[in-house]
CSV table of C-alpha atoms in Angstrom, one decimal:
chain,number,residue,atom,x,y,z
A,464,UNK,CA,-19.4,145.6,287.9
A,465,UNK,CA,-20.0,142.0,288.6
A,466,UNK,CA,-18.6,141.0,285.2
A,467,UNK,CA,-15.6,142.9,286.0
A,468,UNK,CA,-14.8,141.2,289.3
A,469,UNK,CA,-15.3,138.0,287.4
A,470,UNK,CA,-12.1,139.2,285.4
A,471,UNK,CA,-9.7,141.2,287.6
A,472,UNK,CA,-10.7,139.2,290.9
A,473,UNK,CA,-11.5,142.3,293.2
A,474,UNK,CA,-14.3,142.0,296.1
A,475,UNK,CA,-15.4,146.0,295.9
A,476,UNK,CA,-18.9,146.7,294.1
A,477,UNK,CA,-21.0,148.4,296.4
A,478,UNK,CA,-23.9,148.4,293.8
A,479,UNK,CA,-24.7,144.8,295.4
A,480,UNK,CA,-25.0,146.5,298.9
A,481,UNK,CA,-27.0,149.7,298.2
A,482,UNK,CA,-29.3,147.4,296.1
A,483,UNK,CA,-29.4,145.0,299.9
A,484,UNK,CA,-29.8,149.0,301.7
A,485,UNK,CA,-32.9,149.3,299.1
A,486,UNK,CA,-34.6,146.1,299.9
A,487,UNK,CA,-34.7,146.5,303.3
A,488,UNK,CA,-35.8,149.5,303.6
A,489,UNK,CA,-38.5,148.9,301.4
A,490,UNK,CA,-39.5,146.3,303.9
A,491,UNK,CA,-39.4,149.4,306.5
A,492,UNK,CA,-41.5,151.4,304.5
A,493,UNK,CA,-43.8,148.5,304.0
A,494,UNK,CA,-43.8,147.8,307.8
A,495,UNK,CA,-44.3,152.1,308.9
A,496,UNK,CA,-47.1,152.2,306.1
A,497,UNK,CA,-49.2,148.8,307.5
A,498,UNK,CA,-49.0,147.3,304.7
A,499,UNK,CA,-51.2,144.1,304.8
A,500,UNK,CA,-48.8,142.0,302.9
A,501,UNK,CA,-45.5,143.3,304.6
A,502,UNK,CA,-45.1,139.6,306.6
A,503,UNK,CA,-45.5,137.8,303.4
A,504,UNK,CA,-42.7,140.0,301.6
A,505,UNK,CA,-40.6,139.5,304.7
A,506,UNK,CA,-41.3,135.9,304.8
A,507,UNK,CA,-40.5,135.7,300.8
A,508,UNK,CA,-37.5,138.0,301.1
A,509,UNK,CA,-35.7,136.2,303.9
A,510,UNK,CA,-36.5,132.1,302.0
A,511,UNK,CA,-35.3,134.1,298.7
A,512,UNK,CA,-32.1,134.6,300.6
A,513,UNK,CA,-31.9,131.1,302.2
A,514,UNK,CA,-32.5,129.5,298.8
A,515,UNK,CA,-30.4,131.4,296.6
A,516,UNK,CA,-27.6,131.3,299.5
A,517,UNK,CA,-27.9,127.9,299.4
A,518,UNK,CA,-27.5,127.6,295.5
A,519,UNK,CA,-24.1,129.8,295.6
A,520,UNK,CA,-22.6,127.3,298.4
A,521,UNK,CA,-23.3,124.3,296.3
A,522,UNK,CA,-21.9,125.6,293.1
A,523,UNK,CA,-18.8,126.5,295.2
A,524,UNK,CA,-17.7,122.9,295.0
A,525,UNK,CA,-19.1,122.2,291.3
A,526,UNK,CA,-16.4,121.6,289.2
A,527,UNK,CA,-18.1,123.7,286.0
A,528,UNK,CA,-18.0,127.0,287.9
A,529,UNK,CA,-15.2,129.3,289.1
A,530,UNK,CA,-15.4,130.5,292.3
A,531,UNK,CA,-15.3,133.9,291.8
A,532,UNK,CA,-18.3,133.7,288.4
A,533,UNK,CA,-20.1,131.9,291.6
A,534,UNK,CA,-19.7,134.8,294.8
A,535,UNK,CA,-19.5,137.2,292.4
A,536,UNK,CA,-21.9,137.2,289.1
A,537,UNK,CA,-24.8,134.9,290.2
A,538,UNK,CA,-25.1,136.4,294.0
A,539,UNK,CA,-25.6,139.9,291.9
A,540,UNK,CA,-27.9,138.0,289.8
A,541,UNK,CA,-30.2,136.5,292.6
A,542,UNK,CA,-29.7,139.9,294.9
A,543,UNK,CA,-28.7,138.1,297.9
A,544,UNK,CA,-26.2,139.2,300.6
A,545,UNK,CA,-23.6,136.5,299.5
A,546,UNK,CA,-20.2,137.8,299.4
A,547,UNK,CA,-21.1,140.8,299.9
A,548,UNK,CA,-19.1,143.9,299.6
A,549,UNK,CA,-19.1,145.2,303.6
A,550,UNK,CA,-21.3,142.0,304.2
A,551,UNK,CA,-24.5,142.3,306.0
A,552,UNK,CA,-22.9,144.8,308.4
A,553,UNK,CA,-22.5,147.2,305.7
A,554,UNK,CA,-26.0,146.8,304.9
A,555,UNK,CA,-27.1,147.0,308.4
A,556,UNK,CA,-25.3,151.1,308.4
A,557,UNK,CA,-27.2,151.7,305.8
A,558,UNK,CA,-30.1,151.0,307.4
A,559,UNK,CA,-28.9,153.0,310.5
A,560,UNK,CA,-28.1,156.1,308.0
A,561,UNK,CA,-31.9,155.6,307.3
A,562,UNK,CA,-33.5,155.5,310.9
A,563,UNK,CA,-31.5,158.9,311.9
A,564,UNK,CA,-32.1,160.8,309.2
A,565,UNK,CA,-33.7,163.1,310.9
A,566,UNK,CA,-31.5,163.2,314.2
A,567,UNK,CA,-28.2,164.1,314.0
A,568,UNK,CA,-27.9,163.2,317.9
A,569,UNK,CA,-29.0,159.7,316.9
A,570,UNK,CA,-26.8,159.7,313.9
A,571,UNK,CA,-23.9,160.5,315.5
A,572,UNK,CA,-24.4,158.3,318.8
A,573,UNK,CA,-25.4,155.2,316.1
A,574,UNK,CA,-22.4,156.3,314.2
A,575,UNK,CA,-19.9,156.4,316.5
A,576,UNK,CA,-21.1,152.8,318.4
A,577,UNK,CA,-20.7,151.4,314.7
A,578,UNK,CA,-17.6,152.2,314.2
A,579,UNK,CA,-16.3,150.9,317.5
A,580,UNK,CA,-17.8,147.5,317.0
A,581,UNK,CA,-16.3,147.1,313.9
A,582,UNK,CA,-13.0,148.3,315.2
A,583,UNK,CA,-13.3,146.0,317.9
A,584,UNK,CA,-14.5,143.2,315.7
A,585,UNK,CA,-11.9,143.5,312.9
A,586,UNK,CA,-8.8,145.1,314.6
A,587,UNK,CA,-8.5,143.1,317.6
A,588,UNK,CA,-8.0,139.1,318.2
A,589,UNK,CA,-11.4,138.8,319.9
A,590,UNK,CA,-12.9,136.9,317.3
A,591,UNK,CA,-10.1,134.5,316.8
A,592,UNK,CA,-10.1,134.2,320.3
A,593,UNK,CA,-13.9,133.0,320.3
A,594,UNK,CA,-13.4,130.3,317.8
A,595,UNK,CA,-10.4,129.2,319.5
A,596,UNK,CA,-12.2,128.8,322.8
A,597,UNK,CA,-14.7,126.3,320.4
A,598,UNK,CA,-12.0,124.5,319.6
A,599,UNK,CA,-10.2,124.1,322.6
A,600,UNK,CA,-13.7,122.9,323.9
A,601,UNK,CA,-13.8,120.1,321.8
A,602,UNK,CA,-16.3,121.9,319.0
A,603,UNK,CA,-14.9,121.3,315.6
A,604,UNK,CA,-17.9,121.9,312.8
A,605,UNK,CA,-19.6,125.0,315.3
A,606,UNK,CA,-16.2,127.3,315.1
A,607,UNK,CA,-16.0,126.1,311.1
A,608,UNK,CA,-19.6,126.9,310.4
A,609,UNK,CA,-19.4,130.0,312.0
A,610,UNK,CA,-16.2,131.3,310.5
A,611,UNK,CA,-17.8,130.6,306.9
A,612,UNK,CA,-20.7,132.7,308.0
A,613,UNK,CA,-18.6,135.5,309.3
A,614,UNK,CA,-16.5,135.8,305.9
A,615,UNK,CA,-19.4,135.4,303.5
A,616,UNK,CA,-22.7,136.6,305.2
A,617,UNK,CA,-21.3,138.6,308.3
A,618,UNK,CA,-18.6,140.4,306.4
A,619,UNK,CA,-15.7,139.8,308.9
A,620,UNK,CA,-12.8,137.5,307.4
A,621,UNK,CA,-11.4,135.8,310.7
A,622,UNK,CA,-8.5,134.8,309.2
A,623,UNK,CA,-7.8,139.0,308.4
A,624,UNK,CA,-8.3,140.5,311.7
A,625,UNK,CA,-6.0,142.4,314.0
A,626,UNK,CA,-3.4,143.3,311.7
A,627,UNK,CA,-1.9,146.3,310.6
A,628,UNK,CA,-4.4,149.8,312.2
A,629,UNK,CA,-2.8,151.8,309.0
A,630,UNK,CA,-1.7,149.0,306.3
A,631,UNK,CA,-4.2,146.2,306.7
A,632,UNK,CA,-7.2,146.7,309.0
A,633,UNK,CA,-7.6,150.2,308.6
A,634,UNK,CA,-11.9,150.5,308.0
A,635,UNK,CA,-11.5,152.0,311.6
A,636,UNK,CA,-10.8,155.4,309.6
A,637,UNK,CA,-14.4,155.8,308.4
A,638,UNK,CA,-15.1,157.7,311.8
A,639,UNK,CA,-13.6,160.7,309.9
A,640,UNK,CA,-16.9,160.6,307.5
A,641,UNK,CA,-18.6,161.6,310.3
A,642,UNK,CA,-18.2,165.2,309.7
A,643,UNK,CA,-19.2,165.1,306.3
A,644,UNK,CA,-22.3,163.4,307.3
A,645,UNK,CA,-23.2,166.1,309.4
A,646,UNK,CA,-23.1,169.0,306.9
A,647,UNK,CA,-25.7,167.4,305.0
A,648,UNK,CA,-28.7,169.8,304.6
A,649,UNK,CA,-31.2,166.7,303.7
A,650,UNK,CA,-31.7,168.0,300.1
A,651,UNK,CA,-31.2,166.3,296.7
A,652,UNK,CA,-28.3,166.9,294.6
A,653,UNK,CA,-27.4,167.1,291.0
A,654,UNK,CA,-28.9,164.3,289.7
A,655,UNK,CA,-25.2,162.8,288.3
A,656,UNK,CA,-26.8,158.9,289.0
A,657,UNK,CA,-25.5,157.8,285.9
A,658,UNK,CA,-22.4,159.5,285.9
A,659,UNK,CA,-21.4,157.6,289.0
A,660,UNK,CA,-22.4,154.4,287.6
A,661,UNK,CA,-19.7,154.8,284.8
A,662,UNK,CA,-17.3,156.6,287.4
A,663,UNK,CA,-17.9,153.6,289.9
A,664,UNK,CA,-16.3,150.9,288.0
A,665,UNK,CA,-13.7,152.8,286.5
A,666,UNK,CA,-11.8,154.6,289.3
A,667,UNK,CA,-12.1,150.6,290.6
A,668,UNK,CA,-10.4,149.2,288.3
A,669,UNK,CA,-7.5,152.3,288.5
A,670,UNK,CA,-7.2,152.5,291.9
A,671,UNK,CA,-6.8,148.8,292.0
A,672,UNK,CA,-3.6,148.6,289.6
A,673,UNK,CA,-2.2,151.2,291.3
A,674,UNK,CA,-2.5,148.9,294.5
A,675,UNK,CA,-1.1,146.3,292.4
A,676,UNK,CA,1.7,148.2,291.1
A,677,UNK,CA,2.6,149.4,295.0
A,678,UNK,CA,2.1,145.6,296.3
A,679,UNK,CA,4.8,144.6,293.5
């Protein structure tokens, strides 16, 4: 999937998220079971991240690699949370769907507060606001700094928010998954995982020619 971004230039592939969903809650699992070397795999995990972060920014300005072979193929390749589809929010749900799986109060309650701050976050001027207030205060390199981290860590463009509820930013409409959450019975399913990872890239790739034939 990362190879394909690298060709058609298109940000979705949730394998990189669900693979960042895995790792941490691993660490959960590591941290609920007691594990004696739980502080060392956090500790490993979060300098891992740092490092390899680090690695993507700096080829960003090398001359020998494209941007998107950089924040698309080698952040899949080291497993970090660069450019990531849904950014570390995304990843953060995940966890969320994990620590109510076993209350649907909790689950819906978590659910619902999600969805607000990201509605609030992303279909509002709040954020632009913010920065601007650092930059009306004098602060040039803070309100940079954090606007980078926003769009490649965070998962929040600031430059894309408050447009368009229906055409633009419309992620507000994943409240209505909230039903099909619920009917859930907690069991496994047919075991298709290899199905989806050919259906995964491929109804991509369609879905995004027909957005390119609407946009034209």
């Amino acid at each position: 999937m990362s190879i394909i971004q690298c060709f058609i230039f298109i940000e979705n592939n949730y394998f990189r998220t669900l693979f960042s969903i895995c790792v941490l809650l691993s660490l959960l699992e590591s941290y609920k079971n007691k594990d004696r070397n739980f502080k060392k795999l956090l500790i490993a995990y979060i300098i891992w991240q740092v490092f390899s972060i680090s690695i993507n920014i700096l080829f960003l300005n090398a001359l020998f690699i494209s941007e998107e072979f950089d924040a698309y193929f080698l952040s899949a390749l080291f497993g970090n949370i660069f450019c990531l589809e849904g950014g570390i929010i995304f990843t953060f749900l995940g966890v969320l769907f994990y620590l109510t799986k076993d209350n649907r109060k909790l689950l819906i309650i978590g659910y619902i507060v999600f969805c607000m701050f990201y509605f609030i976050a992303t279909a509002t001027n709040l954020i632009s606001v913010v920065l601007g207030k650092f930059y009306h205060l004098g602060f040039t390199l803070l309100p940079d700094m954090l606007e980078y981290i926003l769009d490649t860590i965070i998962g929040i463009n600031p430059m894309d928010v408050g447009g368009s509820l229906i055409y633009k930013d419309f992620q507000w409409m994943m409240i209505a998954a909230l039903p099909f959450l619920l009917i859930y019975n907690g069991k496994q399913g047919k075991k298709l995982k290899y199905i989806f990872y050919i259906f995964y890239p491929v109804h991509i790739i369609i879905l995004f020619y027909i957005g390119s034939l609407i946009g034209k």
